Amino acid sequence: MRPVLLRRDFVLSAFSIMLFRIPSANFSKSTIPAIANYFGTKGRYEEVNPYLIDDILSVNKTLSKPPSPDCRAIHLTAVIRHGTRFPTAKNIRKIKRLHSLVVNEAKDSYTWLRDIKTKWVMWYTEEMDGKLVEKGRDDHRHLAVRLATSFPTLISKDNFQNNRMKFITSSKHRCVDSVEAFQEGLHRLWNIKDKSYSHEINDNLMRFFDQCKKFIEDVENNKTALQEVDFFKSSDEMKYVQERIADRLQIPLSHMTADMVEAAFFLCSYEFAIKSLNSPWCNLLDEADAQVLEYKNDLKQYWKRGYGHDINRKSSCTLFHDLFRRLDQAAYDFRFGHVTEAVTVQVGHAETLLPLLSLMGFFHDETPLTARNFHKQQGRSFRTSQIVPYAANLVFVLYDCSEGLRLQFLLNEKPMAFPSIDHPAPLYRTVRDHYGDLLKGCNFEKECELPKSSQKNTEL
Ligand SMILES: *[C@@H]1O[C@H](CO)[C@@H](O)[C@H](O)[C@H]1NC(C)=O
Ligand SMILES: *[C@@H]1O[C@H](CO)[C@@H](O)[C@H](O)[C@H]1NC(C)=O
C-alpha cells in the first residue's frame, strides 16, 4: 500500500522513491490527457483544483477562512463522494470489446495505435466491478488531511478521539473503504496508534435513490425518462465523433458504435484516474469529441439525478432534513452547553450529491439540457466534470459570529454562495428562511409514494 505522504514523511519518502523504485506516477502536467477536463463523474479530483497536482496536501487558506475574524466554527458536515474506483463490470465488458475491435481491425497508422495493439494489455477484469482503487483511498486520506488543515478547531485530534466526529456511509464497498481511508488519513496525521475505525452504515441517507418508489417507477424503470440521452446518442454531433474515431482507426464506421466510442472515452479516463497515465487510448479522441461525450454524460445526470425530473431532487429530502437537523442541533448545543457532534462525515455517491445540490438550487440553468441544444449549452453551469469528480465534497460550516450564526458552503473546497443569497456566508437564519418551504415540507414518504392506482397488485 502506498503511504499517504504527510509533510514530515516527505523527505524520507521522496528519498526512498528515488532509491528503490521508478515512480509509478509522474504528476507533471504533460502526462495529463488533453481531454481530462471532460470526464464528468469519471474525472480526477485534481482537475477541479489543479494546485493539488503539485502538492496534494496544499490548502488555500484564503478559501476556507472564517466569514470574519470574530467568528468561531462550531460544526461541520461534509457529504463526500467515494474516491476513484474501477469501472463497473458492464463497462469492463465494453472495454474488452473495444480492445478486440482495435487489435483485430485497426490499421497501424500511428505509433500510438501500434502501442495499443502490441504493448497495451487488457488488465481490467470483471470482478473489479466498481471497487475503490488505491488512488481512491489516497483521495480520501488526502482530503481528510486538507480538511483538518482548513478547519483545525473542528477536525481535531481531540474531537476525533472523544467521539465528537461522526462517520456515516453508504453500504457499498467503495464508500465503506473511502470512509476508512478518510479515518486512516487522520490517524496518520495525528500519529494515532490505537487505530479504531467506526462508522455507521445508513442507506436511507446515502442511497435514498434506491428507496424512493416514485423515483424507481417514474425515472429508473421508465424507458422514456432518459430519452434525451438516447436522442443525443443518435445526433449528428455523436455521429461525427464516431466518424472521426473510425477514421483514425481506419475501420468501418458501422463497427464504431456509440458504445464503442463511450468505451474509448472511459478507457482514457480510467487509465488516467487509476494509474495517472496519459494512455495511448486517449489519442482516439480530441477535445471536440470529448465535449460531445461530456455533454452526453451531463444529459444523463441531468435527467436521472438533476433538474430533469422533479422526483430526482425530491428523493433527497431525507438527507436535506438530516443536514439541517444536525446544524440546528449544533446551534442548540452551542447555546446551552457544548456541541456534542462537532463534525459529521457522510460518504456516498455522485447520485447522492447531485440530487441534494439540485434540491438546494445549485447549478440550475435557465434552459433545460436537451439532445438538441448541445451548442447553446456550452456555457451551462450543470457540468458534472466540475461538480462531481471522484471524492467530490459538499462542506457546510456553521460559525458563531458577533451578529449571530453564519453558514458557509464549500463545494470541492471552494466557497460557493447559496442560490440567490448575496453573501459568501449568510446568517444561518437567512439560509433557513430561504429554504423555508423545503424545511416545512419535502416529506420523503409523501414525495416518494406512488399513487394507489399505479401500485402493482401483488395478490394477483
Ligand atoms: C487562493 O484563492 C484565491 C481566491 O480565489 C486566489 O486568488 C489565489 O490565487 C489562490 N492561491 C493559490 C495558491 O492557488
Ligand atoms: C417517463 O418519462 C417521460 C419523459 O420524461 C415522462 O414524460 C413521463 O411522465 C414518465 N412516466 C412516468 C410514469 O412518470
Coordinates of C-alpha atoms and ligand atoms in Angstrom, one line a residue:
M1 CA 0.0 0.0 0.0
R2 CA 1.4 3.4 -0.9
P3 CA 1.7 5.5 2.2
V4 CA 0.0 8.8 2.3
L5 CA 2.6 11.5 2.0
L6 CA 2.4 13.6 5.1
R7 CA 4.8 16.5 5.2
R8 CA 7.0 15.2 7.9
D9 CA 7.4 11.9 5.9
F10 CA 8.0 13.7 2.7
V11 CA 11.8 13.9 2.7
L12 CA 12.1 10.2 3.6
S13 CA 9.5 9.1 1.0
A14 CA 11.0 11.1 -1.8
F15 CA 14.3 9.7 -0.9
S16 CA 13.1 6.1 -0.9
I17 CA 11.2 6.5 -4.1
M18 CA 14.4 7.6 -5.8
L19 CA 16.4 4.8 -4.4
F20 CA 14.0 1.8 -4.7
R21 CA 11.6 2.4 -7.5
I22 CA 10.7 4.2 -10.5
P23 CA 7.8 6.5 -9.6
S24 CA 4.6 4.9 -10.9
A25 CA 3.0 8.2 -11.3
N26 CA 4.7 11.3 -12.7
F27 CA 2.4 14.2 -11.8
S28 CA 4.0 16.6 -14.2
K29 CA 1.4 18.4 -16.3
S30 CA 2.5 16.8 -19.6
T31 CA 1.1 13.4 -18.5
I32 CA -2.4 14.8 -18.3
P33 CA -4.6 13.9 -21.3
A34 CA -5.8 16.9 -23.3
I35 CA -9.4 15.7 -22.6
A36 CA -9.0 15.3 -18.8
N37 CA -11.4 18.2 -18.0
Y38 CA -14.4 16.5 -19.7
F39 CA -14.6 13.1 -17.9
G40 CA -17.7 14.0 -15.9
T41 CA -18.2 11.7 -12.9
K42 CA -15.1 9.8 -14.0
G43 CA -12.9 12.8 -13.6
R44 CA -10.0 13.1 -11.3
Y45 CA -10.4 15.5 -8.3
E46 CA -7.1 17.2 -9.1
E47 CA -8.6 18.6 -12.3
V48 CA -11.1 20.8 -10.4
N49 CA -8.3 22.0 -8.1
P50 CA -5.2 22.0 -10.2
Y51 CA -2.9 23.4 -7.5
L52 CA -3.2 19.9 -5.9
I53 CA -1.2 18.4 -8.8
D54 CA 2.0 20.0 -7.4
D55 CA 1.2 19.4 -3.7
I56 CA -1.7 17.1 -2.9
L57 CA -1.9 18.4 0.7
S58 CA -1.9 22.1 0.0
V59 CA -4.7 24.2 1.2
N60 CA -5.7 27.6 0.0
K61 CA -6.3 29.3 3.3
T62 CA -7.9 32.3 1.7
L63 CA -10.7 30.0 0.5
S64 CA -11.6 28.3 3.8
K65 CA -11.2 31.2 6.2
P66 CA -14.0 32.2 8.6
P67 CA -16.5 34.8 7.3
S68 CA -14.9 37.4 9.7
P69 CA -12.1 37.2 12.3
D70 CA -14.7 37.3 15.2
C71 CA -16.3 34.0 14.0
R72 CA -15.8 30.7 15.6
A73 CA -16.5 27.4 13.7
I74 CA -18.9 25.2 15.7
H75 CA -20.0 22.5 13.4
L76 CA -19.1 21.0 10.0
T77 CA -21.0 18.5 7.9
A78 CA -19.3 17.0 4.9
V79 CA -21.1 15.0 2.2
I80 CA -18.4 13.3 0.2
R81 CA -18.4 11.0 -2.8
H82 CA -16.3 7.9 -2.7
G83 CA -12.8 8.1 -4.3
T84 CA -11.5 6.8 -7.6
R85 CA -12.9 3.4 -8.5
F86 CA -12.6 0.6 -11.0
P87 CA -15.1 0.5 -13.9
T88 CA -18.3 -1.4 -13.4
A89 CA -18.4 -5.0 -14.8
K90 CA -20.7 -3.7 -17.6
N91 CA -18.2 -1.1 -18.7
I92 CA -15.3 -3.6 -18.4
R93 CA -17.1 -5.8 -20.9
K94 CA -17.4 -2.8 -23.3
I95 CA -13.7 -2.0 -22.8
K96 CA -12.9 -5.6 -23.7
R97 CA -15.0 -5.4 -26.9
L98 CA -13.3 -2.2 -27.9
H99 CA -9.9 -3.7 -27.3
S100 CA -10.6 -6.7 -29.5
L101 CA -12.0 -4.4 -32.2
V102 CA -8.9 -2.3 -32.3
V103 CA -6.5 -5.2 -32.1
N104 CA -8.3 -7.1 -34.8
E105 CA -9.3 -4.4 -37.2
A106 CA -7.4 -1.2 -36.8
K107 CA -4.6 -0.3 -39.2
D108 CA -1.2 0.6 -37.8
S109 CA -1.4 4.1 -39.0
Y110 CA 0.1 5.8 -35.9
T111 CA 2.7 5.0 -33.3
W112 CA 0.1 5.2 -30.5
L113 CA -2.1 2.7 -32.4
R114 CA 0.8 0.3 -32.7
D115 CA 1.4 0.8 -28.9
I116 CA -2.2 -0.1 -28.2
K117 CA -2.0 -3.2 -30.4
T118 CA 1.3 -4.5 -29.3
K119 CA 2.0 -3.2 -25.8
W120 CA -1.2 -2.4 -24.1
V121 CA -2.5 -5.3 -22.0
M122 CA -6.2 -5.7 -21.2
W123 CA -5.8 -5.7 -17.4
Y124 CA -9.4 -5.0 -16.3
T125 CA -11.3 -8.0 -15.0
E126 CA -15.0 -8.2 -14.3
E127 CA -14.5 -8.8 -10.5
M128 CA -13.0 -5.3 -10.2
D129 CA -16.6 -4.2 -10.6
G130 CA -16.7 -0.7 -9.2
K131 CA -14.4 -1.3 -6.3
L132 CA -12.3 1.5 -4.8
V133 CA -8.7 1.6 -6.1
E134 CA -5.6 2.6 -4.2
K135 CA -5.8 6.1 -5.7
G136 CA -9.3 6.3 -4.4
R137 CA -8.0 5.6 -0.9
D138 CA -5.5 8.3 -1.3
D139 CA -8.2 10.7 -2.5
H140 CA -9.9 10.3 0.9
R141 CA -6.7 10.2 3.0
H142 CA -5.5 13.4 1.5
L143 CA -8.9 15.1 1.6
A144 CA -9.1 14.3 5.3
V145 CA -5.7 15.9 5.9
R146 CA -6.6 19.0 3.9
L147 CA -10.0 19.4 5.7
A148 CA -8.2 19.1 9.0
T149 CA -5.8 21.8 7.9
S150 CA -8.7 24.1 6.8
F151 CA -10.8 23.5 9.9
P152 CA -8.4 22.7 12.7
T153 CA -10.7 23.5 15.5
L154 CA -13.4 21.1 14.3
I155 CA -11.5 18.3 12.6
S156 CA -9.1 18.0 15.5
K157 CA -7.4 15.1 17.3
D158 CA -9.3 15.9 20.4
N159 CA -12.7 15.8 18.7
F160 CA -11.7 12.7 16.8
Q161 CA -10.6 10.8 19.9
N162 CA -13.5 11.9 22.0
N163 CA -16.1 10.8 19.5
R164 CA -17.3 14.2 18.5
M165 CA -16.7 13.2 14.9
K166 CA -19.4 11.0 13.4
F167 CA -18.9 8.9 10.3
I168 CA -21.8 7.7 8.2
T169 CA -21.5 5.8 4.9
S170 CA -23.5 4.1 2.2
S171 CA -23.2 0.3 2.4
K172 CA -21.3 0.0 -0.9
H173 CA -17.8 -1.3 -0.5
R174 CA -16.2 1.7 -2.3
C175 CA -17.9 4.0 0.2
V176 CA -17.0 2.0 3.3
D177 CA -13.4 1.8 2.1
S178 CA -13.4 5.5 1.4
V179 CA -14.6 6.4 4.9
E180 CA -11.9 4.1 6.4
A181 CA -9.3 5.8 4.2
F182 CA -10.5 9.2 5.5
Q183 CA -10.0 8.0 9.1
E184 CA -6.7 6.5 8.2
G185 CA -5.6 9.9 6.9
L186 CA -6.4 11.4 10.2
H187 CA -4.7 8.6 12.2
R188 CA -1.5 9.2 10.2
L189 CA -1.8 13.0 10.5
W190 CA -2.2 12.8 14.3
N191 CA 0.1 9.8 14.7
I192 CA -2.7 7.8 16.5
K193 CA -1.5 4.4 17.4
D194 CA -4.7 2.6 18.6
K195 CA -6.5 2.7 15.3
S196 CA -10.1 2.2 15.6
Y197 CA -12.4 2.6 12.7
S198 CA -16.1 3.1 13.4
H199 CA -18.8 4.2 11.1
E200 CA -22.5 3.8 10.7
I201 CA -24.0 2.4 7.5
N202 CA -27.1 4.3 6.5
D203 CA -28.6 3.7 3.1
N204 CA -31.7 5.7 3.9
L205 CA -29.5 8.7 4.0
M206 CA -26.7 7.9 1.5
R207 CA -28.6 5.7 -1.1
F208 CA -32.1 7.3 -0.8
F209 CA -32.5 6.9 -4.6
D210 CA -32.9 3.1 -4.1
Q211 CA -35.7 3.6 -1.5
C212 CA -37.8 6.1 -3.4
K213 CA -40.5 4.1 -5.1
K214 CA -41.7 7.0 -7.2
F215 CA -38.1 7.6 -8.5
I216 CA -37.7 4.0 -9.4
E217 CA -41.0 3.8 -11.2
D218 CA -41.0 7.2 -12.9
V219 CA -37.3 7.5 -13.8
E220 CA -35.3 4.4 -13.3
N221 CA -37.7 2.0 -14.8
N222 CA -39.2 4.5 -17.2
K223 CA -38.0 3.8 -20.7
T224 CA -38.6 7.3 -21.9
A225 CA -37.2 9.2 -18.8
L226 CA -33.8 9.4 -20.4
Q227 CA -34.9 9.8 -24.0
E228 CA -32.9 13.0 -24.4
V229 CA -29.8 10.9 -23.9
D230 CA -31.0 8.4 -26.5
F231 CA -31.7 11.2 -28.9
F232 CA -28.3 12.7 -28.4
K233 CA -26.7 9.3 -28.9
S234 CA -28.1 9.3 -32.5
S235 CA -27.5 13.0 -33.0
D236 CA -25.2 14.5 -35.7
E237 CA -22.7 15.5 -33.1
M238 CA -22.3 12.0 -31.9
K239 CA -22.2 10.7 -35.5
Y240 CA -19.2 13.0 -36.2
V241 CA -17.4 11.6 -33.2
Q242 CA -18.0 8.1 -34.5
E243 CA -16.8 9.0 -37.9
R244 CA -13.6 10.7 -36.6
I245 CA -12.7 7.8 -34.5
A246 CA -13.4 5.2 -37.2
D247 CA -11.2 7.3 -39.4
R248 CA -8.3 7.4 -37.0
L249 CA -8.5 3.6 -36.7
Q250 CA -9.4 3.1 -40.3
I251 CA -12.2 0.7 -39.5
P252 CA -15.7 0.6 -41.0
L253 CA -18.0 3.2 -39.4
S254 CA -20.6 0.6 -38.7
H255 CA -18.2 -1.0 -36.2
M256 CA -17.6 2.2 -34.3
T257 CA -20.9 2.2 -32.4
A258 CA -21.9 4.8 -29.7
D259 CA -21.0 2.1 -27.1
M260 CA -17.5 1.7 -28.5
V261 CA -17.0 5.5 -28.6
E262 CA -18.0 5.6 -24.9
A263 CA -15.6 2.7 -24.1
A264 CA -12.7 4.6 -25.6
F265 CA -13.6 7.7 -23.5
F266 CA -13.9 5.5 -20.4
L267 CA -10.6 3.8 -21.1
C268 CA -8.7 7.1 -21.4
S269 CA -10.4 8.3 -18.2
Y270 CA -9.8 5.1 -16.1
E271 CA -6.1 4.7 -17.2
F272 CA -5.7 8.3 -16.1
A273 CA -7.7 8.3 -12.9
I274 CA -6.4 4.9 -11.7
K275 CA -2.8 4.9 -13.0
S276 CA -2.1 8.6 -13.7
L277 CA -1.3 7.6 -17.2
N278 CA -1.9 9.6 -20.4
S279 CA -2.7 6.3 -22.2
P280 CA -2.4 5.8 -26.0
W281 CA -6.2 5.2 -25.9
C282 CA -6.6 9.0 -25.3
N283 CA -5.4 9.6 -28.8
L284 CA -8.7 8.2 -30.1
L285 CA -10.5 11.4 -29.0
D286 CA -9.7 15.0 -29.3
E287 CA -11.2 17.9 -27.2
A288 CA -14.1 18.5 -29.5
D289 CA -15.0 14.8 -29.3
A290 CA -14.7 14.9 -25.5
Q291 CA -17.0 17.8 -25.2
V292 CA -19.7 15.9 -27.0
L293 CA -19.2 12.9 -24.7
E294 CA -19.2 15.1 -21.7
Y295 CA -22.5 16.5 -22.8
K296 CA -23.9 13.1 -23.2
N297 CA -22.9 12.2 -19.6
D298 CA -24.3 15.5 -18.3
L299 CA -27.6 14.9 -20.1
K300 CA -27.8 11.6 -18.3
Q301 CA -27.1 13.0 -14.9
Y302 CA -29.4 16.0 -15.6
W303 CA -32.4 13.7 -16.4
K304 CA -31.6 11.0 -13.9
R305 CA -30.2 12.9 -10.9
G306 CA -30.7 16.6 -11.5
Y307 CA -33.5 19.0 -12.7
G308 CA -34.8 16.8 -15.5
H309 CA -37.4 15.2 -13.3
D310 CA -38.7 16.7 -10.0
I311 CA -38.6 13.5 -8.1
N312 CA -34.8 13.2 -8.7
R313 CA -34.3 16.2 -6.4
K314 CA -37.1 15.4 -4.0
S315 CA -35.8 11.9 -3.4
S316 CA -33.0 13.6 -1.3
C317 CA -35.5 15.2 1.2
T318 CA -34.3 12.9 4.0
L319 CA -30.7 13.9 3.5
F320 CA -31.7 17.6 3.3
H321 CA -33.6 17.4 6.6
D322 CA -30.8 15.4 8.2
L323 CA -28.3 18.2 7.3
F324 CA -30.4 20.9 8.9
R325 CA -31.3 18.8 11.9
R326 CA -27.5 18.5 12.6
L327 CA -27.0 22.2 12.1
D328 CA -30.0 23.0 14.4
Q329 CA -28.7 20.6 17.0
A330 CA -25.2 22.1 16.9
A331 CA -26.7 25.6 17.2
Y332 CA -28.8 24.5 20.2
D333 CA -26.0 22.6 21.9
F334 CA -23.7 25.6 21.4
R335 CA -26.2 27.9 23.0
F336 CA -26.9 25.7 26.0
G337 CA -23.6 23.9 26.7
H338 CA -21.2 22.3 24.3
V339 CA -21.5 20.8 20.8
T340 CA -21.6 17.0 21.1
E341 CA -21.2 16.4 17.4
A342 CA -18.6 18.8 16.0
V343 CA -18.2 17.1 12.7
T344 CA -20.3 14.7 10.5
V345 CA -18.7 13.0 7.6
Q346 CA -21.1 11.3 5.3
V347 CA -19.8 9.2 2.3
G348 CA -22.0 8.4 -0.6
H349 CA -22.2 8.6 -4.4
A350 CA -22.4 11.1 -7.2
E351 CA -26.1 10.0 -7.2
T352 CA -26.3 11.2 -3.6
L353 CA -24.6 14.6 -4.1
L354 CA -26.3 15.7 -7.4
P355 CA -30.0 15.4 -6.1
L356 CA -29.1 17.3 -3.0
L357 CA -27.4 20.1 -4.9
S358 CA -30.3 20.3 -7.2
L359 CA -32.8 20.3 -4.4
M360 CA -30.9 23.2 -2.9
G361 CA -31.0 25.1 -6.3
F362 CA -27.3 24.9 -7.2
F363 CA -26.3 24.8 -10.9
H364 CA -29.8 25.5 -12.2
D365 CA -29.5 26.5 -15.8
E366 CA -32.4 28.5 -17.2
T367 CA -32.8 26.3 -20.2
P368 CA -33.1 22.5 -19.7
L369 CA -30.4 20.3 -21.2
T370 CA -31.7 18.5 -24.2
A371 CA -30.4 16.5 -27.1
R372 CA -30.8 19.4 -29.5
N373 CA -29.2 22.3 -27.6
F374 CA -25.6 21.0 -27.2
H375 CA -24.2 24.2 -28.8
K376 CA -26.4 26.5 -26.8
Q377 CA -25.4 24.7 -23.6
Q378 CA -21.6 25.3 -24.0
G379 CA -21.7 27.7 -21.1
R380 CA -24.1 25.6 -18.8
S381 CA -23.5 25.5 -15.1
F382 CA -24.6 21.9 -14.8
R383 CA -21.2 20.4 -15.7
T384 CA -20.5 17.2 -13.8
S385 CA -16.8 17.3 -14.6
Q386 CA -16.6 20.4 -12.3
I387 CA -19.3 19.3 -9.8
V388 CA -18.8 15.6 -9.0
P389 CA -15.4 14.2 -9.8
Y390 CA -14.2 11.3 -7.6
A391 CA -14.1 12.4 -3.9
A392 CA -16.3 15.5 -4.7
N393 CA -17.4 17.1 -1.4
L394 CA -20.0 19.4 -0.1
V395 CA -19.0 21.1 3.2
F396 CA -21.3 23.1 5.4
V397 CA -19.7 25.0 8.2
L398 CA -21.7 26.7 10.9
Y399 CA -20.0 29.7 12.6
D400 CA -20.8 31.6 15.7
C401 CA -20.2 35.3 14.9
S402 CA -20.9 38.5 16.7
E403 CA -24.1 39.1 14.5
G404 CA -25.3 35.5 15.1
L405 CA -24.8 32.2 13.5
R406 CA -23.5 32.0 9.9
L407 CA -23.4 29.2 7.4
Q408 CA -20.6 28.7 4.8
F409 CA -20.9 26.3 1.9
L410 CA -17.9 24.9 0.1
L411 CA -18.0 22.7 -3.0
N412 CA -14.8 20.8 -3.6
E413 CA -13.1 23.1 -1.1
K414 CA -14.1 26.3 -2.8
P415 CA -16.7 28.6 -1.2
M416 CA -19.9 28.9 -3.1
A417 CA -22.8 31.2 -2.5
F418 CA -26.3 29.8 -1.9
P419 CA -28.6 30.4 -4.8
S420 CA -30.0 33.9 -4.7
I421 CA -28.4 34.7 -1.3
D422 CA -25.9 37.5 -1.9
H423 CA -23.4 36.8 0.9
P424 CA -20.5 34.3 1.0
A425 CA -21.5 33.2 4.5
P426 CA -25.0 34.4 5.2
L427 CA -26.7 34.4 8.6
Y428 CA -28.0 30.9 9.3
R429 CA -31.5 32.2 9.8
T430 CA -31.3 33.7 6.3
V431 CA -30.5 30.3 4.9
R432 CA -33.3 28.7 6.9
D433 CA -35.7 31.3 5.6
H434 CA -34.5 30.8 2.1
Y435 CA -35.2 27.1 2.3
G436 CA -38.3 27.6 4.4
D437 CA -40.7 25.7 2.1
L438 CA -38.4 22.7 1.9
L439 CA -37.8 22.7 5.6
K440 CA -41.6 22.7 6.3
G441 CA -42.3 20.2 3.5
C442 CA -40.1 18.0 1.4
N443 CA -41.5 14.9 3.0
F444 CA -39.7 11.8 1.7
E445 CA -42.6 9.4 2.4
K446 CA -45.1 11.6 0.6
E447 CA -42.9 12.6 -2.3
C448 CA -41.8 9.0 -2.9
E449 CA -45.0 7.2 -2.6
L450 CA -46.8 6.0 -5.7
P451 CA -50.4 6.9 -6.4
K452 CA -52.6 4.0 -5.4
S453 CA -53.7 3.2 -9.0
S454 CA -50.2 2.6 -10.2
Q455 CA -49.2 0.3 -7.4
K456 CA -48.8 -3.2 -8.6
N457 CA -51.3 -5.6 -7.2
T458 CA -49.1 -8.3 -5.6
E459 CA -52.1 -10.6 -4.8
L460 CA -52.7 -11.4 -8.5
Ligands
LIG1 C1 -6.2 31.0 -3.4 O1 -7.5 31.5 -3.7 C2 -7.6 32.9 -4.0 C3 -9.0 33.3 -4.2 O2 -9.7 32.5 -5.1 C4 -6.8 33.1 -5.3 O3 -6.8 34.4 -5.7 C5 -5.3 32.6 -5.1 O4 -4.6 32.6 -6.3 C6 -5.3 31.2 -4.6 N1 -4.0 30.8 -4.3 C7 -3.4 29.7 -4.7 C8 -2.0 29.4 -4.3 O5 -4.0 28.9 -5.5
LIG2 C1 -41.4 8.8 -18.1 O1 -40.6 9.8 -18.6 C2 -41.3 10.7 -19.5 C3 -40.2 11.6 -20.2 O2 -39.6 12.4 -19.3 C4 -42.3 11.5 -18.8 O3 -43.0 12.4 -19.6 C5 -43.3 10.5 -18.2 O4 -44.2 11.2 -17.4 C6 -42.6 9.5 -17.3 N1 -43.5 8.4 -16.9 C7 -43.9 8.3 -15.7 C8 -44.8 7.2 -15.3 O5 -43.6 9.1 -14.8

